[in-house]
Amino acid sequence: MEILAVLLLISAFLLTRTTRLATAVHILLAQSAVVAAACAVAGWQAGEMHMFAAALLTVVVKAGLIPYALLRLVRLLKREREVNPVVGPNGSSLAAVAAMVLSYGLIERALPAVVSRDAVATAVALVLIGLFLIITRRQAIMQIVGLITVENGLYLLGLSTTRGLPLIIELGIFFDVLVMVTVMVILTFRLKRSFQTTDTSILKRLKG
Amino acid sequence: MYELIVLALGLPVVTALASLATRRRGLLKVMNAVSSLATCGLVFAIAAGVLRDGPFAWGWLYVDGLSVLLLVVVGLLTFTATLFSVSYMDTEADEGHIRPGLMGGYWALLQLFAFTMLAVLVVENLGLMWVGVEATTLASTLLVAFYFNRSALEAAWKYVMVCNVGILFALLGTILLYYAQLSAGGGGEALSRAALEALSGRLDPFLVKLAFVFILIGYGTKAGLAPMHTWLPDAHSQAPSPVSGLLSGALLSCALYVLIRNLGIVTAVLGSGFVQAALLLFGVLSVAVAVPFMLVQHDIKRLLAYSSVEHIGIVSFGLGVGTPLALYGAAFHILNHAVAKSALFYLAGIISQRYRTKHVMRIRGLLAAMPAVGTMFLVAVLAIVGTPPLNVFFSKFAIVAAAFAAGRPVLGALLLLLLAGVFAGMMYYTCRMVFGAAPGGLAPTPPGACALAAVGLSLAWVVGTGLYMPPVLDELLTRAAAQMFAATGGL
């Protein structure tokens, strides 16, 4: 479990370094696969069948369908890359490290009774780094990647504090995430067609 | 009762699938109008059943006075939005704003949007409620983007990003609540409201407070409370007008409903002081933030959108005051605002089709150009700013009077002052638009009969319930207010 937590932190750290969209999606794929593994490990330790189902769903949805859709979209977006993000890769990496320290501190204070401290701290760090990516990245794809990183973090948080939500709610969440990515892929595609770019910093006409 | 709920949920889904299967515009219109009317009827039957037999609970389903109030709002607005779409979207397609081939998709999304809102209102479990709220965002995003021009895409992107991040905060809060439930011994079903309420004496107050903060931010974003309202003016102004009406009247209220349901657990653990203070703060802030934007707003639909922020703020304020009178006012205000504001968005749609602009300064002489529409617009604006004897006045009055009676004269006076600012802004622009001579070069097409019927129906409700409160409506509002009292007023 600790190894998986470290792998997840590395994946989040790498996300702050990359400016290529395809690389970011591949890192996301690896990250989701690790989350699935964590889910399976936790299920094996707890001896609960429904967590294996959730792990399988994670593999299918977050490591399968979503990266597939995003990679297909990236192939259409030739020559798009993250240029000139609000905070550059070096600053972002520094922020990621700060997020990790902050999340361990937060866990100490907010949830002292929690058993799997490393997993919870990793989850909070993933949420913070995902939010940071959404705020500082201009490419639509990068923002989607950030959003799914936040979702992965929350999923891990649920897993490590409560052994995951009941399966029916979990199913609903997976379905929502899948539809969410579909909708955002459609929007990104339309952005490319209307603006000839997927850099969202040009979206500033509506004001006041 | 069970059958009624399943039918009310199933009908929109079936209609959505059928809408995708056909390309004949006439058939689409008739089918969707009939289906929405039937859904509306089913919702009213559910309401009658709850008023007769009390709350209904079965498995994952739960319906009581508060859910019924919101069900009536969603059912009614879905029907008027569908009726309005019948002629409005036709004109949009004829004028080339929309590809006619996309109409099936429009109807399907509209029905799915209605389904997701109804689903939010009939489930008992807080986790499933979250799933439903997230689904409302997803169903409505493509509706917001439906014109697929640059501004619509920008609005839709901001909508989906801001609301998704917000709603993920709500998920975090929900997970924390579940953790609190497990830590307290975890009796009963996960995240079931009844189980959580039964456990409330043993839940860890710190965890619940942490969860409350995230839940308030999350669902507050979706409800359009300031300062999380930034997506709202964009999305409401760029969506097709029937969708704007649904977003503003029905969706914001649904998000607020989910917030109230979560608050039920929070107040049972923490008491009402903290919760009420937060609701009052967000309420006043929402009204205060909306006022300056309304005073200088030149886009008619953005003007109405900021008015929605203001009205959600008023409802939140009423919930924060927390006395039975304030909550009765809040329940009444949710209903009144939904009907009046959706009518205004429909009218704004008719007007912008005729004048070919949404710019307030270029719209003049409404009464001269379109006497019926101009009159209805004037009445609807008078209603929304709270002029007696229209129903919005009574709900606003109840909330403000309750604030004074509850010993919060400063906040009450502040709210009144802000409402005066809203009145000035709205009336100034309305008078500019309504009176004067009509300019030349207007689109020749008169508004369709269905569109006028949808607006007329809404306004009849606004005027009618202002003049006379039917006993059954009074009973419904009393029940809803009692549920809100249990949720926000503490024990």
XYZ file of C-alpha atoms in Angstrom:
699
model
C 0.000 0.000 0.000
C 2.842 2.411 0.845
C 4.533 1.653 -2.469
C 1.315 2.442 -4.304
C 0.975 5.715 -2.392
C 4.496 6.694 -3.406
C 3.744 5.787 -7.039
C 0.666 8.012 -6.960
C 2.645 10.924 -5.567
C 5.234 10.427 -8.309
C 2.498 10.444 -10.946
C 1.088 13.699 -9.603
C 4.577 15.154 -9.496
C 5.205 14.165 -13.114
C 1.930 15.782 -14.157
C 3.277 19.113 -12.944
C 6.368 18.698 -15.169
C 4.870 17.738 -18.506
C 3.783 20.174 -21.192
C 2.876 17.528 -23.800
C -0.785 16.578 -23.787
C -0.291 12.939 -24.783
C 2.293 12.458 -22.019
C -0.130 13.920 -19.494
C -2.863 11.486 -20.550
C -0.425 8.546 -20.318
C 0.578 9.605 -16.795
C -3.104 9.836 -15.930
C -3.626 6.308 -17.248
C -0.805 5.010 -15.045
C -2.185 6.912 -12.082
C -5.644 5.398 -12.507
C -4.137 1.944 -12.836
C -2.326 2.445 -9.524
C -5.568 3.598 -7.910
C -7.227 0.414 -9.171
C -4.396 -1.632 -7.729
C -4.754 0.164 -4.401
C -8.452 -0.638 -4.455
C -7.764 -4.320 -5.131
C -5.112 -4.487 -2.389
C -7.440 -2.820 0.117
C -10.211 -5.215 -0.894
C -7.918 -8.204 -0.449
C -6.808 -6.981 2.991
C -10.376 -6.373 4.091
C -11.709 -9.458 2.346
C -14.514 -7.554 0.661
C -15.730 -8.657 -2.731
C -17.353 -5.404 -3.772
C -13.993 -3.639 -3.744
C -12.717 -5.984 -6.431
C -15.698 -4.971 -8.531
C -14.826 -1.328 -7.909
C -11.190 -1.996 -8.876
C -12.311 -3.655 -12.084
C -14.571 -0.677 -12.866
C -11.658 1.694 -12.243
C -9.536 -0.203 -14.721
C -12.278 -0.252 -17.358
C -13.455 3.342 -16.955
C -10.487 5.375 -15.751
C -7.585 3.396 -17.155
C -9.447 2.271 -20.276
C -12.286 4.297 -21.733
C -11.289 7.749 -20.488
C -7.611 7.669 -21.587
C -8.722 6.132 -24.884
C -11.153 8.996 -25.543
C -8.621 11.614 -24.454
C -5.818 10.134 -26.574
C -8.045 10.037 -29.632
C -8.873 13.684 -29.024
C -5.201 14.586 -28.514
C -4.373 13.032 -31.877
C -6.847 15.447 -33.479
C -5.277 18.401 -31.691
C -2.035 18.524 -33.626
C 0.612 20.875 -32.317
C -1.391 21.735 -29.202
C 0.731 21.803 -26.077
C 0.841 23.603 -22.777
C 2.692 26.793 -23.608
C 3.109 29.491 -21.063
C 1.094 28.058 -18.137
C 0.205 30.474 -15.328
C 2.864 28.780 -13.180
C 5.709 27.076 -15.038
C 6.849 23.458 -14.516
C 9.466 24.361 -11.910
C 7.070 26.465 -9.860
C 4.401 23.779 -10.226
C 6.726 21.053 -8.939
C 7.558 23.211 -5.973
C 3.838 23.708 -5.356
C 3.296 19.947 -5.599
C 5.922 19.342 -2.914
C 4.279 22.010 -0.766
C 0.917 20.277 -1.304
C 2.345 16.967 -0.107
C 3.792 18.524 3.052
C 0.545 20.429 3.626
C -1.577 17.302 3.246
C 0.471 15.369 5.822
C 0.111 18.353 8.157
C -3.615 18.549 7.513
C -4.097 14.854 8.264
C -2.175 15.187 11.552
C -4.562 17.907 12.663
C -7.880 17.087 11.023
C -8.087 13.296 11.085
C -5.692 12.096 13.801
C -7.658 8.873 14.328
C -7.312 7.626 10.774
C -5.499 4.272 10.379
C -3.939 4.459 6.919
C -2.281 7.833 7.252
C -0.079 7.594 4.179
C -2.971 6.722 1.910
C -5.131 9.550 3.239
C -2.309 12.075 2.964
C -1.613 10.926 -0.602
C -5.306 11.308 -1.418
C -5.400 14.870 -0.110
C -2.178 15.677 -1.975
C -3.713 14.343 -5.209
C -6.777 16.549 -4.682
C -4.636 19.635 -4.053
C -2.310 19.010 -6.991
C -5.290 18.305 -9.271
C -6.887 21.599 -8.245
C -3.569 23.340 -8.819
C -3.385 21.909 -12.341
C -6.936 23.078 -13.116
C -6.120 26.594 -11.944
C -2.721 27.023 -13.585
C -3.018 25.089 -16.872
C -4.499 26.714 -19.956
C -4.977 23.691 -22.195
C -8.465 22.151 -21.989
C -6.982 18.628 -21.927
C -4.701 19.547 -19.020
C -7.689 20.853 -17.069
C -9.579 17.612 -17.709
C -6.511 15.675 -16.504
C -6.480 17.846 -13.371
C -10.161 17.198 -12.774
C -9.695 13.424 -12.999
C -6.687 13.663 -10.686
C -8.951 15.355 -8.122
C -11.495 12.586 -8.646
C -8.805 9.917 -8.204
C -7.732 11.616 -4.999
C -11.275 11.649 -3.642
C -11.712 8.023 -4.644
C -8.556 7.096 -2.759
C -9.733 9.141 0.212
C -13.000 7.216 0.306
C -11.095 3.976 -0.078
C -8.639 4.635 2.739
C -11.047 6.145 5.258
C -14.227 4.186 4.644
C -13.208 1.242 2.424
C -15.129 2.856 -0.406
C -18.718 3.928 -0.717
C -21.475 1.351 -1.221
C -21.339 -0.201 -4.666
C -24.510 1.415 -6.011
C -23.241 4.925 -5.213
C -19.835 3.952 -6.577
C -21.494 2.821 -9.796
C -23.300 6.146 -10.061
C -20.030 8.036 -9.572
C -18.269 5.990 -12.249
C -21.101 6.616 -14.652
C -21.015 10.342 -13.905
C -17.260 10.519 -14.447
C -17.563 8.704 -17.735
C -20.317 11.020 -18.969
C -18.388 14.017 -17.666
C -15.355 13.138 -19.756
C -17.540 12.460 -22.802
C -19.178 15.870 -22.475
C -15.846 17.615 -21.981
C -14.295 15.818 -24.936
C -17.183 17.019 -27.117
C -16.725 20.565 -25.824
C -12.954 20.491 -26.372
C -13.461 19.245 -29.913
C -15.906 22.090 -30.539
C -13.464 24.579 -29.003
C -10.830 23.449 -31.477
C -13.267 23.847 -34.343
C -14.525 27.300 -33.341
C -11.360 28.903 -31.979
C -8.703 26.856 -33.831
C -7.084 26.255 -30.436
C -7.867 24.516 -27.157
C -6.025 27.086 -25.057
C -8.793 28.139 -22.662
C -7.184 31.475 -21.820
C -8.879 32.903 -24.918
C -12.252 32.282 -23.269
C -12.686 35.734 -21.796
C -15.361 37.421 -23.836
C -18.179 36.981 -21.336
C -17.739 39.475 -18.537
C -19.707 41.601 -16.074
C -47.337 5.925 -4.945
C -44.365 3.768 -5.854
C -45.756 3.288 -9.344
C -46.326 7.020 -9.738
C -42.705 7.829 -8.856
C -41.302 5.173 -11.155
C -43.541 6.407 -13.972
C -42.542 10.035 -13.398
C -38.878 9.008 -13.590
C -39.308 6.608 -16.493
C -41.387 8.757 -18.807
C -38.702 11.419 -19.475
C -36.086 8.731 -20.147
C -38.332 6.878 -22.591
C -39.221 10.155 -24.301
C -35.539 11.068 -24.558
C -34.712 7.772 -26.253
C -37.691 8.118 -28.577
C -36.608 11.676 -29.449
C -33.247 10.390 -30.616
C -34.947 7.807 -32.782
C -36.977 10.184 -34.942
C -36.105 13.154 -37.101
C -39.612 14.408 -37.818
C -39.925 17.800 -36.169
C -43.709 17.722 -35.881
C -43.702 14.338 -34.160
C -40.893 15.426 -31.808
C -42.842 18.473 -30.692
C -46.117 16.667 -30.060
C -44.432 13.737 -28.332
C -42.369 15.899 -25.987
C -45.206 18.268 -25.140
C -47.525 15.373 -24.294
C -44.832 13.602 -22.301
C -43.983 16.696 -20.255
C -47.647 17.335 -19.574
C -47.981 13.738 -18.376
C -44.866 14.051 -16.183
C -46.274 17.241 -14.720
C -49.565 15.446 -14.029
C -47.768 12.526 -12.363
C -45.840 14.950 -10.175
C -49.055 16.622 -9.089
C -50.514 13.186 -8.306
C -47.468 12.420 -6.148
C -47.959 15.759 -4.406
C -51.608 14.989 -3.751
C -50.652 11.572 -2.392
C -48.096 13.008 0.028
C -50.493 15.697 1.212
C -53.110 13.008 1.836
C -51.011 10.195 3.364
C -47.888 11.928 4.663
C -44.262 11.141 3.702
C -43.630 8.110 1.529
C -40.552 5.934 1.989
C -39.697 2.769 0.106
C -36.183 1.444 -0.339
C -34.063 4.146 -1.951
C -37.080 6.370 -2.521
C -38.263 9.022 -0.137
C -40.772 11.823 -0.725
C -42.061 14.313 1.838
C -43.474 17.841 1.897
C -40.194 19.503 0.940
C -39.409 17.157 -1.935
C -42.978 17.535 -3.163
C -42.637 21.322 -3.281
C -39.531 20.997 -5.439
C -41.128 18.241 -7.527
C -43.991 20.609 -8.308
C -41.476 23.310 -9.306
C -39.557 20.955 -11.600
C -42.698 19.385 -13.078
C -44.348 22.721 -13.766
C -41.233 24.307 -15.246
C -40.448 21.298 -17.396
C -43.917 21.565 -18.859
C -43.746 25.315 -19.519
C -40.198 24.990 -20.907
C -41.308 22.231 -23.274
C -44.358 24.166 -24.363
C -42.236 27.241 -24.931
C -39.588 25.274 -26.824
C -42.210 24.006 -29.256
C -42.475 27.368 -30.991
C -39.289 29.059 -29.806
C -36.867 26.421 -31.025
C -38.741 26.198 -34.315
C -38.079 29.883 -34.939
C -34.442 29.455 -33.928
C -34.057 26.628 -36.433
C -35.878 28.598 -39.165
C -33.609 31.586 -38.639
C -30.544 29.375 -38.944
C -29.231 29.600 -35.381
C -29.555 25.837 -34.947
C -29.122 22.989 -37.382
C -32.552 21.351 -37.735
C -30.894 17.936 -37.531
C -29.907 18.657 -33.923
C -33.491 19.116 -32.710
C -33.809 15.465 -31.659
C -30.725 15.882 -29.510
C -32.151 19.029 -27.972
C -35.359 17.314 -26.913
C -33.515 14.254 -25.627
C -31.185 16.379 -23.486
C -34.088 18.459 -22.200
C -35.950 15.322 -21.090
C -32.810 13.820 -19.528
C -32.203 17.092 -17.702
C -35.729 16.885 -16.281
C -35.150 13.238 -15.334
C -31.958 14.002 -13.413
C -33.646 16.799 -11.462
C -36.629 14.601 -10.583
C -34.258 11.816 -9.532
C -32.402 14.132 -7.147
C -35.705 14.928 -5.448
C -37.000 11.409 -4.840
C -33.928 9.623 -3.441
C -33.301 9.292 0.258
C -29.599 8.553 0.256
C -27.160 11.492 0.403
C -24.662 9.652 -1.805
C -27.230 9.015 -4.505
C -28.337 12.639 -4.240
C -24.765 13.609 -5.072
C -24.804 11.324 -8.101
C -28.038 12.984 -9.230
C -26.748 16.540 -8.807
C -23.628 15.716 -10.803
C -25.852 14.203 -13.490
C -27.885 17.444 -13.721
C -24.667 19.314 -14.575
C -23.755 16.818 -17.253
C -27.211 16.760 -18.824
C -27.372 20.552 -18.940
C -23.826 21.302 -20.167
C -24.528 20.441 -23.772
C -27.825 22.329 -23.538
C -25.897 25.427 -22.428
C -23.518 24.898 -25.362
C -26.359 24.155 -27.747
C -25.788 27.056 -30.147
C -22.160 25.875 -30.409
C -20.962 29.390 -31.203
C -17.987 30.957 -29.468
C -19.819 32.542 -26.540
C -21.936 29.435 -25.898
C -18.822 27.243 -25.856
C -17.088 29.623 -23.472
C -20.107 29.634 -21.158
C -20.427 25.849 -21.270
C -16.737 25.312 -20.552
C -16.841 27.628 -17.541
C -20.080 26.006 -16.384
C -18.776 22.463 -16.540
C -15.401 23.293 -14.963
C -16.674 25.435 -12.088
C -19.615 23.187 -11.269
C -17.574 19.987 -11.492
C -14.908 21.295 -9.156
C -17.616 22.566 -6.818
C -19.484 19.307 -6.894
C -16.267 17.372 -6.185
C -15.989 19.408 -2.977
C -19.476 18.224 -2.136
C -18.335 14.640 -2.764
C -15.455 15.205 -0.360
C -17.945 16.442 2.243
C -20.176 13.439 1.609
C -17.243 11.028 2.037
C -16.375 12.750 5.322
C -19.975 12.318 6.481
C -19.767 8.627 5.660
C -16.490 8.397 7.563
C -18.193 10.055 10.527
C -21.026 7.537 10.240
C -18.614 4.584 10.219
C -16.560 6.035 13.083
C -19.707 6.376 15.172
C -20.522 2.705 14.889
C -22.099 2.897 11.439
C -25.547 1.528 12.175
C -27.895 1.261 9.214
C -27.349 1.857 5.576
C -24.409 3.921 4.313
C -25.241 7.627 3.935
C -28.933 7.038 4.435
C -30.431 10.196 5.897
C -32.579 8.288 8.372
C -29.578 6.261 9.590
C -27.426 9.375 9.933
C -30.128 11.211 11.837
C -30.572 8.272 14.191
C -26.814 8.318 14.807
C -26.566 12.084 15.166
C -25.910 11.978 18.897
C -22.729 9.984 18.348
C -21.281 11.605 15.217
C -17.948 13.389 15.724
C -18.813 17.132 15.700
C -15.452 18.131 14.232
C -15.776 15.750 11.298
C -19.329 16.907 10.659
C -18.234 20.534 10.707
C -15.479 19.774 8.219
C -17.977 17.944 6.023
C -20.438 20.836 6.309
C -17.905 23.368 4.997
C -17.200 21.282 1.901
C -20.864 20.477 1.351
C -21.868 24.133 1.650
C -19.211 25.221 -0.840
C -20.012 22.350 -3.198
C -23.778 22.571 -3.415
C -23.573 26.353 -2.918
C -21.626 26.533 -6.185
C -24.372 24.626 -7.937
C -27.057 26.779 -6.313
C -25.333 29.958 -7.483
C -24.600 31.465 -4.080
C -22.009 34.250 -4.196
C -19.016 34.157 -4.356
C -19.277 30.790 -6.144
C -21.777 32.149 -8.689
C -19.281 33.059 -11.435
C -20.506 30.404 -13.863
C -24.141 31.434 -13.559
C -24.457 34.663 -15.619
C -22.522 33.096 -18.501
C -24.427 29.830 -18.577
C -27.857 31.405 -18.113
C -27.303 34.053 -20.750
C -25.858 31.770 -23.441
C -28.238 28.803 -23.139
C -31.378 28.708 -25.283
C -34.097 30.628 -23.417
C -36.204 27.596 -22.349
C -33.067 26.057 -20.855
C -32.193 29.339 -19.104
C -35.611 29.230 -17.477
C -35.097 25.651 -16.299
C -31.561 26.311 -15.065
C -32.611 29.357 -13.130
C -35.946 28.260 -11.734
C -35.558 24.519 -11.274
C -31.859 23.613 -11.120
C -30.794 26.261 -8.596
C -33.672 25.262 -6.326
C -32.764 21.568 -6.643
C -29.186 22.290 -5.552
C -30.524 24.276 -2.628
C -32.812 21.357 -1.760
C -29.866 18.952 -1.566
C -28.025 21.464 0.593
C -31.012 21.640 2.973
C -31.174 17.831 3.163
C -27.503 17.687 4.152
C -28.009 20.480 6.664
C -30.536 18.275 8.465
C -27.679 16.050 9.635
C -25.355 18.959 10.367
C -27.775 20.870 12.589
C -28.665 17.700 14.469
C -24.995 17.408 15.441
C -23.775 20.996 15.675
C -26.934 22.884 16.582
C -28.374 25.611 14.409
C -26.175 28.625 15.249
C -23.218 27.934 12.956
C -25.388 26.759 10.061
C -27.758 29.721 10.245
C -24.888 32.202 10.420
C -23.347 30.684 7.288
C -26.668 30.769 5.407
C -27.307 34.396 6.407
C -23.805 35.401 5.327
C -24.037 33.718 1.920
C -27.569 35.051 1.477
C -26.737 38.704 2.081
C -23.499 38.379 0.117
C -25.338 36.955 -2.907
C -27.814 39.838 -2.950
C -25.052 42.396 -2.387
C -22.864 40.979 -5.173
C -25.742 40.938 -7.644
C -26.818 44.580 -7.148
C -23.890 46.444 -8.786
C -23.912 44.084 -11.769
C -27.643 44.649 -12.230
C -27.233 48.419 -12.153
C -24.809 48.461 -15.092
C -25.954 45.381 -17.023
C -26.652 45.770 -20.730
C -27.465 42.178 -21.666
C -31.087 41.334 -20.923
C -30.425 37.687 -20.086
C -27.408 38.488 -17.900
C -29.608 40.982 -16.061
C -32.071 38.173 -15.343
C -29.224 35.822 -14.395
C -27.906 38.220 -11.764
C -31.457 38.545 -10.522
C -31.377 34.755 -9.986
C -28.255 35.098 -7.830
C -30.128 37.723 -5.843
C -33.201 35.540 -5.384
C -31.237 32.462 -4.338
C -29.588 34.784 -1.840
C -33.009 35.814 -0.516
C -34.037 32.166 -0.084
C -30.764 31.389 1.676
C -31.347 34.415 3.892
C -34.799 33.103 4.771
C -33.332 29.697 5.651
C -30.753 31.453 7.825
C -33.366 33.422 9.756
C -34.901 30.066 10.518
C -38.197 31.004 12.153
C -41.351 29.238 10.891
C -42.520 32.423 9.137
C -39.154 32.879 7.391
C -39.130 29.260 6.262
C -42.691 29.495 4.993
C -41.551 32.573 3.076
C -38.497 30.708 1.757
C -40.622 27.790 0.544
C -43.076 30.170 -1.125
C -40.208 32.167 -2.605
C -38.604 29.106 -4.221
C -41.887 28.413 -6.007
C -42.605 32.049 -6.914
C -39.142 32.805 -8.165
C -39.069 29.653 -10.263
C -42.319 30.461 -12.056
C -41.748 34.204 -12.451
C -38.104 33.974 -13.498
C -38.677 31.223 -16.023
C -41.466 33.337 -17.556
C -39.044 36.261 -17.769
C -36.412 34.157 -19.520
C -39.037 32.940 -21.999
C -40.086 36.547 -22.645
C -36.464 37.581 -23.071
C -36.203 34.831 -25.666
C -39.244 36.119 -27.587
C -37.960 39.686 -27.400
C -34.455 38.870 -28.590
C -35.872 36.866 -31.487
C -37.965 39.838 -32.548
C -35.317 42.538 -32.030
C -32.421 40.261 -33.079
C -30.388 41.482 -30.090
C -30.032 40.879 -26.359
C -28.608 44.349 -25.802
C -30.911 46.303 -23.488
C -30.104 49.671 -25.024
C -31.154 48.526 -28.490
C -34.545 47.268 -27.343
C -37.175 50.008 -27.298
C -40.911 50.382 -27.540
C -41.897 46.844 -26.591
C -45.474 47.911 -25.883
C -45.766 49.534 -29.298
C -44.138 46.666 -31.199
C -45.688 43.724 -29.328
C -48.487 44.872 -26.989
C -49.194 41.457 -25.460
C -45.546 40.515 -24.921
C -44.727 44.002 -23.650
C -47.520 43.883 -21.092
C -46.522 40.426 -19.913
C -42.877 41.503 -19.635
C -43.857 44.495 -17.534
C -46.022 42.354 -15.229
C -43.295 39.717 -14.872
C -40.635 42.302 -14.010
C -42.976 43.982 -11.522
C -43.484 40.548 -9.979
C -39.794 39.649 -9.751
C -38.804 42.944 -8.106
C -41.506 42.330 -5.506
C -44.421 44.620 -6.238
C -47.717 43.925 -4.478
C -50.125 42.259 -5.102
C -48.040 39.730 -7.054
C -46.940 36.594 -5.226
C -43.191 37.328 -5.087
C -43.964 40.352 -2.921
C -45.615 38.196 -0.280
C -42.758 35.714 -0.010
C -40.130 38.457 0.124
C -42.220 40.337 2.674
C -42.563 37.233 4.857
C -38.798 36.683 4.843
C -37.919 40.302 5.654
C -40.650 40.620 8.285
C -39.426 37.396 9.903
C -35.887 38.783 10.017
C -37.104 41.817 11.956
C -39.277 39.684 14.217
C -36.388 37.302 14.905
C -34.248 40.128 16.275
C -32.086 40.701 13.217
C -33.130 44.283 12.333
C -29.720 45.299 10.950
C -29.579 42.419 8.477
C -33.237 42.936 7.579
C -32.664 46.637 6.898
C -29.544 45.848 4.875
C -31.499 43.371 2.761
C -34.262 45.929 2.167
C -31.702 48.507 1.095
C -30.131 46.074 -1.368
C -33.561 45.105 -2.706
C -34.248 48.797 -3.328
C -31.084 48.860 -5.441
C -32.294 45.825 -7.396
C -35.643 47.524 -7.919
C -33.957 50.654 -9.265
C -31.757 48.722 -11.689
C -34.448 46.398 -13.007
C -37.100 49.095 -13.357
C -34.765 51.559 -15.081
C -33.874 49.089 -17.824
C -37.415 47.743 -18.060
C -38.909 51.198 -18.580
C -36.335 51.906 -21.286
C -37.287 48.701 -23.062
C -41.050 48.762 -22.621
C -41.978 52.360 -23.396
C -41.219 54.643 -26.310
C -41.599 54.195 -30.042
C -40.689 50.914 -31.673
C -37.661 51.000 -33.977
C -37.946 49.843 -37.575
C -36.427 46.688 -38.979
C -37.877 44.178 -36.511
C -38.193 40.529 -37.435
C -41.658 40.056 -38.920
C -42.422 36.727 -37.248
C -44.969 36.995 -34.440
C -44.315 34.848 -31.351
C -45.857 31.399 -31.554
C -49.082 30.487 -29.763
C -47.365 27.818 -27.655
C -44.737 30.278 -26.464
C -47.387 32.776 -25.441
C -49.377 30.031 -23.725
C -46.342 28.968 -21.680
C -45.699 32.517 -20.516
C -49.395 33.202 -19.942
C -49.731 30.094 -17.786
C -46.768 31.127 -15.642
C -48.046 34.670 -15.223
C -51.545 33.452 -14.370
C -49.902 31.508 -11.525
C -47.907 34.573 -10.425
C -50.932 36.867 -10.371
C -53.369 34.229 -9.110
C -51.427 33.061 -6.069
C -50.671 36.678 -5.261
C -54.332 37.506 -4.996
C -55.574 34.267 -3.484
C -53.777 31.503 -1.605
C -55.515 28.174 -2.296
C -55.760 26.043 0.890
C -53.957 23.129 -0.777
C -50.981 25.327 -1.693
C -50.912 26.713 1.829
C -50.868 23.148 3.175
C -48.030 22.188 0.812
C -45.946 25.210 1.834
C -46.602 24.573 5.520
C -45.413 20.975 5.177
C -42.316 22.056 3.250
C -41.547 24.755 5.818
C -41.902 22.193 8.611
C -39.306 19.980 6.888
C -36.999 22.957 6.473
C -37.489 23.830 10.130
C -36.406 20.363 11.134
C -33.377 20.701 8.845
C -32.173 24.211 9.646
C -33.908 25.358 12.814
C -32.361 22.657 14.912
C -34.205 20.459 17.356
